[in-house]
Short mmCIF file of C-alpha atoms and ligand atoms in Angstrom, two decimals:
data_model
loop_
_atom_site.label_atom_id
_atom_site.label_comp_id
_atom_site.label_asym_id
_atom_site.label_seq_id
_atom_site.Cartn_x
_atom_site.Cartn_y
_atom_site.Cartn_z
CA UNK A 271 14.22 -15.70 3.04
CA UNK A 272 11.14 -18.05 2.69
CA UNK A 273 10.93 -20.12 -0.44
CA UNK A 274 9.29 -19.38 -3.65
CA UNK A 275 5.33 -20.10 -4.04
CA UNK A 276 4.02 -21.83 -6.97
CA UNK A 277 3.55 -18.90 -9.64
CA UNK A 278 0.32 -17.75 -10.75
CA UNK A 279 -1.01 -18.49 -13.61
CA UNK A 280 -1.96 -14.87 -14.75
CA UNK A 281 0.34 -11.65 -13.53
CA UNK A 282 -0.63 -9.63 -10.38
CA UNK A 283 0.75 -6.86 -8.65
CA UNK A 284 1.87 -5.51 -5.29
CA UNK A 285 -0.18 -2.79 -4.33
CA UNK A 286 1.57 -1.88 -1.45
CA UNK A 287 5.63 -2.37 -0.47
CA UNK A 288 8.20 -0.38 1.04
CA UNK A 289 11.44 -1.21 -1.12
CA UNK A 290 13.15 1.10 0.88
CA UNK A 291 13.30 -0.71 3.73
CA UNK A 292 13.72 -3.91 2.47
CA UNK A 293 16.81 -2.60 0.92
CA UNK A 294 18.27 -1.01 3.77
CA UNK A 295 18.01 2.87 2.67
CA UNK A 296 15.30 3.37 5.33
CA UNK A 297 17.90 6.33 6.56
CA UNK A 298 18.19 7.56 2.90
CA UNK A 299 18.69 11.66 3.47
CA UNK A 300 17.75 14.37 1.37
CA UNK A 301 18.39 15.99 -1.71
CA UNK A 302 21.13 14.41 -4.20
CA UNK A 303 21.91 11.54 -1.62
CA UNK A 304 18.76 10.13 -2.02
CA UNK A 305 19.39 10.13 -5.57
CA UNK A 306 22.65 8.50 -5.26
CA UNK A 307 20.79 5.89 -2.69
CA UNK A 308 18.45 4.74 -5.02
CA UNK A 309 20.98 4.49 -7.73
CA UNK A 310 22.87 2.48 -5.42
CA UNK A 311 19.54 -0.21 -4.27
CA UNK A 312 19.22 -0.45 -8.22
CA UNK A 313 20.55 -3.92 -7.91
CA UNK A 314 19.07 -5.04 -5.27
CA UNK A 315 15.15 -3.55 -6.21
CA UNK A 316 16.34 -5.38 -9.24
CA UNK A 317 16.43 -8.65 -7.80
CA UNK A 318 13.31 -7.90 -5.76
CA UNK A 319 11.72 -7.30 -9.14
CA UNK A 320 13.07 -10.65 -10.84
CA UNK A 321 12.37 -12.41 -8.00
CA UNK A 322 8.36 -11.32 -7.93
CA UNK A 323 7.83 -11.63 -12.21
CA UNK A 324 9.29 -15.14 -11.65
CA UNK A 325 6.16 -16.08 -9.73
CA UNK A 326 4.23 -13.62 -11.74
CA UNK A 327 3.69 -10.39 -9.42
CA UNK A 328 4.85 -8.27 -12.94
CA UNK A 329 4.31 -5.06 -10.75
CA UNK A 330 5.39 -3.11 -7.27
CA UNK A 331 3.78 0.16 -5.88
CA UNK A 332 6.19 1.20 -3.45
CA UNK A 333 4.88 3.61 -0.26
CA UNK A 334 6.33 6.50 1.16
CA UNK A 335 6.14 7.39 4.89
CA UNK A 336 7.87 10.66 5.03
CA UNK A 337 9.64 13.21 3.31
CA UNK A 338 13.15 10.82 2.42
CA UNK A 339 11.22 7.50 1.55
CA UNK A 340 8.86 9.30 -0.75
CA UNK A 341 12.04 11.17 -3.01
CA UNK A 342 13.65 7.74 -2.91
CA UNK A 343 10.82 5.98 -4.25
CA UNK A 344 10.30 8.66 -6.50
CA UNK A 345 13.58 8.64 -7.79
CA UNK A 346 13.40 4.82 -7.90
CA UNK A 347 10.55 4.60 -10.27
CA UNK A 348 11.77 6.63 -12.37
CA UNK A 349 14.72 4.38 -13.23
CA UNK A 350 12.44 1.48 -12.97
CA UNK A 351 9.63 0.86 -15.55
CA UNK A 352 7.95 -1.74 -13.19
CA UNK A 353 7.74 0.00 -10.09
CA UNK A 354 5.62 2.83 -9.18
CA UNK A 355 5.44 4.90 -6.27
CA UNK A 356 3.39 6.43 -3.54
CA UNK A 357 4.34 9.51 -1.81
CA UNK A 358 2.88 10.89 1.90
CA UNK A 359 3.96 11.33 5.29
CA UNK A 360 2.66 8.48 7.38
CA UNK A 361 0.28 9.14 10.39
CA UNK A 362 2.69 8.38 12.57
CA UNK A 363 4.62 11.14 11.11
CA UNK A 364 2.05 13.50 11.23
CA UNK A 365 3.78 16.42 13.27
CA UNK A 366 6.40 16.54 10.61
CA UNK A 367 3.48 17.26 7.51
CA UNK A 368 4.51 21.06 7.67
CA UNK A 369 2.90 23.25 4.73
CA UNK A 370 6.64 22.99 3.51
CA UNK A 371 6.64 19.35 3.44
CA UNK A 372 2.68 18.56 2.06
CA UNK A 373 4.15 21.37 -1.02
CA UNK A 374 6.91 18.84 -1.97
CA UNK A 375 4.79 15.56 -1.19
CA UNK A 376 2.19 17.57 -3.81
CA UNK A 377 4.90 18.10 -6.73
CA UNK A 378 6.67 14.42 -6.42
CA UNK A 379 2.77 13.38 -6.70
CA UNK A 380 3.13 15.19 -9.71
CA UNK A 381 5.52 13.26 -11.56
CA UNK A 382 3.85 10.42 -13.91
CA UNK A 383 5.43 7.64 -12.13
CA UNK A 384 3.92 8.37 -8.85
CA UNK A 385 0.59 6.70 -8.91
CA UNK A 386 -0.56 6.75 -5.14
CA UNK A 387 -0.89 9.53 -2.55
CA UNK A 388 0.49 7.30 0.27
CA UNK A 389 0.33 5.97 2.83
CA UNK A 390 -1.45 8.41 5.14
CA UNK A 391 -4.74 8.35 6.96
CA UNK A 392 -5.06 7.35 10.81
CA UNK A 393 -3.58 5.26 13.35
CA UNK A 394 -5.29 5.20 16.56
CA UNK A 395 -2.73 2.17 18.08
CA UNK A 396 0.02 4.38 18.36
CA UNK A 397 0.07 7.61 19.49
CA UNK A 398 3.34 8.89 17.88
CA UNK A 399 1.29 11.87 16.28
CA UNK A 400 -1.73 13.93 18.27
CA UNK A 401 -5.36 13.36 16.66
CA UNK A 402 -5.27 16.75 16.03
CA UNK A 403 -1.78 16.81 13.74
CA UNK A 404 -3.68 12.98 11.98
CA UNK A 405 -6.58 14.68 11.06
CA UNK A 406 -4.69 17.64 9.82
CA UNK A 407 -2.24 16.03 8.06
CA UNK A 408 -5.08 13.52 6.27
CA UNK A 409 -7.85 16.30 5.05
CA UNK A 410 -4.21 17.69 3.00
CA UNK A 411 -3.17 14.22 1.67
CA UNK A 412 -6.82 13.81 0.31
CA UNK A 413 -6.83 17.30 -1.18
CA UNK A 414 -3.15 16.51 -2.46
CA UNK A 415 -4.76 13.24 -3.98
CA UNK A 416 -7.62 14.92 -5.80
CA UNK A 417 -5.32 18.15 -6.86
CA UNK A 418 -2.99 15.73 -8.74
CA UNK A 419 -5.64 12.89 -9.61
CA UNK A 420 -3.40 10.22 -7.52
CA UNK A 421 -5.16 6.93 -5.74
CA UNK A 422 -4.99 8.09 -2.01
CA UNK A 423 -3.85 5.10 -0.04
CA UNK A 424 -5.19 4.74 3.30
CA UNK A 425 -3.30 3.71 6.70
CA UNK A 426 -6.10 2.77 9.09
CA UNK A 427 -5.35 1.30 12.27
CA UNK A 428 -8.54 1.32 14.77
CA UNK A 429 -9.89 4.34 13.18
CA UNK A 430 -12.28 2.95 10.89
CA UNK A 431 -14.93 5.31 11.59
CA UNK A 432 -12.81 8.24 11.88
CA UNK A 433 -11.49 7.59 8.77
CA UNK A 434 -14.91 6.70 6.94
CA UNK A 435 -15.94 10.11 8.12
CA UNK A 436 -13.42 12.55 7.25
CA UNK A 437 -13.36 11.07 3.71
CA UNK A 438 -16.81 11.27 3.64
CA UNK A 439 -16.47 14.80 4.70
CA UNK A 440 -13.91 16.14 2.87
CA UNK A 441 -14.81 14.39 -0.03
CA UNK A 442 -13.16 11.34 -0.91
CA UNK A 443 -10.78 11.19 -4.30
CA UNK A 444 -11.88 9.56 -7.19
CA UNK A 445 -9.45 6.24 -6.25
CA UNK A 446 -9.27 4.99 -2.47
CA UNK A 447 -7.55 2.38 -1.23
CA UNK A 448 -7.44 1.11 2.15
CA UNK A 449 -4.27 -0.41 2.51
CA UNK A 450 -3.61 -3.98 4.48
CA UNK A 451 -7.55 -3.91 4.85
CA UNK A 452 -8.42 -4.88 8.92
CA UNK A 453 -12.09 -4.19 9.01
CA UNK A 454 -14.49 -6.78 9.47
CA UNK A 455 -17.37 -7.76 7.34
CA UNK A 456 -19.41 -4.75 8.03
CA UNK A 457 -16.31 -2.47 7.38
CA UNK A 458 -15.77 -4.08 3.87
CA UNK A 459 -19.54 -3.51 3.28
CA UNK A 460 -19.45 0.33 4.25
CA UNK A 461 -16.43 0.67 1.38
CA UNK A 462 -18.31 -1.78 -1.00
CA UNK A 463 -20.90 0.91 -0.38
CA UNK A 464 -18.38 3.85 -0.75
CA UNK A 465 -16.57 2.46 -3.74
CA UNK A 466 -13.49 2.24 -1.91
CA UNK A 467 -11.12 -0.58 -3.07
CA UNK A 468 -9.68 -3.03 -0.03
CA UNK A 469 -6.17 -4.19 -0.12
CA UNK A 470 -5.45 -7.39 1.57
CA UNK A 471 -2.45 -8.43 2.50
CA UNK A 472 -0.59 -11.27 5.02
CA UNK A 473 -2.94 -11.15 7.62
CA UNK A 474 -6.05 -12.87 5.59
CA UNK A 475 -3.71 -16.18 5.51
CA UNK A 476 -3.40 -15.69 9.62
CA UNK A 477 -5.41 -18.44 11.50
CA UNK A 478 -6.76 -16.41 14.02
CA UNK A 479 -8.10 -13.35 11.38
CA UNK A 480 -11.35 -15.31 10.00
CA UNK A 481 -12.86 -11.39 10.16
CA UNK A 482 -10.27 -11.02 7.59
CA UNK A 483 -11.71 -13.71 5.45
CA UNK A 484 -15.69 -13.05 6.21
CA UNK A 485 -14.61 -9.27 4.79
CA UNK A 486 -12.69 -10.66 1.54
CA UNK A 487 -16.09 -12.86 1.04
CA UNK A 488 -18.01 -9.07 1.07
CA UNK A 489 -16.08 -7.24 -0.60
CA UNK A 490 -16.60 -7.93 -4.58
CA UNK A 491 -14.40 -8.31 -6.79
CA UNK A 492 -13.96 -4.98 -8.68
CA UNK A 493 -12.74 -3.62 -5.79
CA UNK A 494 -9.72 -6.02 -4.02
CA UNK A 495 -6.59 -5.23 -4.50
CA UNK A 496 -3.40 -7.34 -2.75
CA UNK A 497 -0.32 -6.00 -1.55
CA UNK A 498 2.61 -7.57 0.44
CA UNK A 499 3.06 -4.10 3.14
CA UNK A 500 6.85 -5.92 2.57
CA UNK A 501 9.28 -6.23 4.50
CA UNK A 502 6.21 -6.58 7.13
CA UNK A 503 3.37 -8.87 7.70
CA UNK A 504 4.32 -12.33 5.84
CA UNK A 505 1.70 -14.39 4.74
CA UNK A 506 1.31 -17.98 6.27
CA UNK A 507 3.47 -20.23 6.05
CA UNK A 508 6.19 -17.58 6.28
CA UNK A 509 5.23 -15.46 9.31
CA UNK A 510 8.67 -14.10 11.31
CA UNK A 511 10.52 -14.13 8.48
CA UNK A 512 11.08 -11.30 6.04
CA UNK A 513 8.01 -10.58 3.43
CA UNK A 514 8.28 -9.45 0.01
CA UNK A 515 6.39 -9.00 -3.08
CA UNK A 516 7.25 -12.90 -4.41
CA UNK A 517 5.42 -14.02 -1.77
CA UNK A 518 1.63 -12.46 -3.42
CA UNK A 519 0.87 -15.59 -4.60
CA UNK A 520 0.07 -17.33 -1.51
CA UNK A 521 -2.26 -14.01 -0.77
CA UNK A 522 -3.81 -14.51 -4.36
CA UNK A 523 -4.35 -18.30 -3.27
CA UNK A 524 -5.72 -17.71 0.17
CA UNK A 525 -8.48 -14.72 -1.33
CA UNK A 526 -9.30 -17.38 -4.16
CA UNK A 527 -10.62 -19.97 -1.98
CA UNK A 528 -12.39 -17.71 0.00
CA UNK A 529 -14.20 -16.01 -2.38
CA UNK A 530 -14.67 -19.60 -4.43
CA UNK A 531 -12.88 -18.29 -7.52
CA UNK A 532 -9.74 -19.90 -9.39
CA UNK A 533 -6.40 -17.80 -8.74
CA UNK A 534 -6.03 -17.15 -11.97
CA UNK A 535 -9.50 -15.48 -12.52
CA UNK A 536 -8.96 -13.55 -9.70
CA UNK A 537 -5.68 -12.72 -10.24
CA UNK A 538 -6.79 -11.17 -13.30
CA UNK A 539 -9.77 -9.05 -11.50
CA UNK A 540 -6.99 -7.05 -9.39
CA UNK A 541 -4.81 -6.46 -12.38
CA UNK A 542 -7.91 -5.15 -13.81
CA UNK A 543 -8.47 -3.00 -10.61
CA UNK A 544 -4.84 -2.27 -10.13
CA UNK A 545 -5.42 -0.12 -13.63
CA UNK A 546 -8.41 1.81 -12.82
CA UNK A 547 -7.29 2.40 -9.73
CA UNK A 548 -3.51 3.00 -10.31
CA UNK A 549 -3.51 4.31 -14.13
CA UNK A 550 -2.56 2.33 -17.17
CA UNK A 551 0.74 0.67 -16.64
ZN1 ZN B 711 3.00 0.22 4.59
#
């Protein structure tokens, strides 16, 4: 694992990790044996958690993908006072988001630990799901989000107009988030516009992703978020190893400089956002 960062000075959190995977339950089944699972990762989301608070990330949201990662995170929150959890089935996933399915994603989203109505949205780089079952599958998650009053969190992978447009035209949930934020400068001025919150994550440290940086300068400060997408997408200096939610800081410390702000400061701006858009903690 790559070494600790220097800690913050003031706490942040991780919008956006999937502790399932990092702890190896990614297979977790249903019913009770997901319970048992997350019972079982206790110690090791423990350790995940020391290992972040140590550097000052105080907080983890983490993401569901389907049906199984969305009970276990569930389940894990609920032992857990410092993580929260998301619950969707991932646009990848979309043929599986069966009126069955979307009525249990709706009731976990009901629980008071669930904060986020995640991730779904649209991914036009793979073609694991049609358009048709993405679109489908989206429109629900965003009535889901608004039914329950959940942040929806947004997985949007060349589809930024697509997905601009059915928010737009379902209407959009009081809380959006778009998740490991990859639109350029314009993009992050069409959310400024919208209200939507942007959620950077490893890629803004990546040499090559100045479009990255010239959005984080755009989009203001009410409305960034950070998130780790853990065990994926590793900030610089770290990139091919495994990510996870210690490794914020150097995120924090990257969006700092560009936007010509001290970490701390800005560090306490997304905590700030992290509540409105999230819920009290
Ligand atoms: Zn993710």
């Amino acid at each position: 694992m790559p070494a600790a960062p220097e800690p913050l000075t003031g706490d942040v959190f991780d919008s956006h990790c999937h502790l399932d995977i990092m702890v190896g339950n990614r297979q977790a089944s249903s019913g009770d044996p997901v319970a048992q699972a997350a019972q079982a990762a206790e110690a090791s989301v423990e350790r995940i958690v020391e290992e972040a608070r140590a550097v000052g990330v105080t907080r983890l949201i983490t993401i569901g993908y389907d049906l199984a990662s969305s009970r276990w995170n569930t389940d894990v929150a609920r032992i857990h006072p410092d993580v929260y959890a998301g619950v969707a089935i991932h646009p990848n996933e979309a043929h599986a988001a069966t009126p069955e399915v979307l009525a249990e994603i709706e009731e976990l989203a009901g629980e008071p630990q669930v904060r986020a109505v995640g991730e779904t949205g649209l991914d036009y780089y793979r073609d694991w799901a049609s358009k048709d079952d993405q679109h489908a599958s989206f429109r629900a998650h965003i009535e889901i989000a608004k039914r329950t009053g959940k942040a929806l969190v947004i997985h949007d992978r060349e589809a930024h107009d697509d997905v601009l447009r059915v928010l737009a035209d379902q209407g959009a949930p009081d809380a959006v988030v778009f998740h490991s934020f990859s639109g350029d400068a314009e993009m992050a001025k069409k959310c400024a516009d919208a209200g939507y919150f942007m959620s950077f994550s490893g890629p803004v440290t990546y040499k090559n992703a100045g479009y990255l940086r010239e959005a984080a300068e755009v989009a203001p400060k009410e409305l960034i978020l950070v998130e780790t997408d853990a065990p994926y997408l590793p900030p610089v200096p770290h990139r091919g190893k495994p990510n996870a939610p210690y490794l914020i800081p150097l995120v924090v410390r990257c969006l700092a400089e560009v936007k010509g702000m001290d970490p701390g400061e800005l560090a306490a701006a997304i905590r700030a956002n992290g509540e409105t858009v999230f819920g009290a903690w």
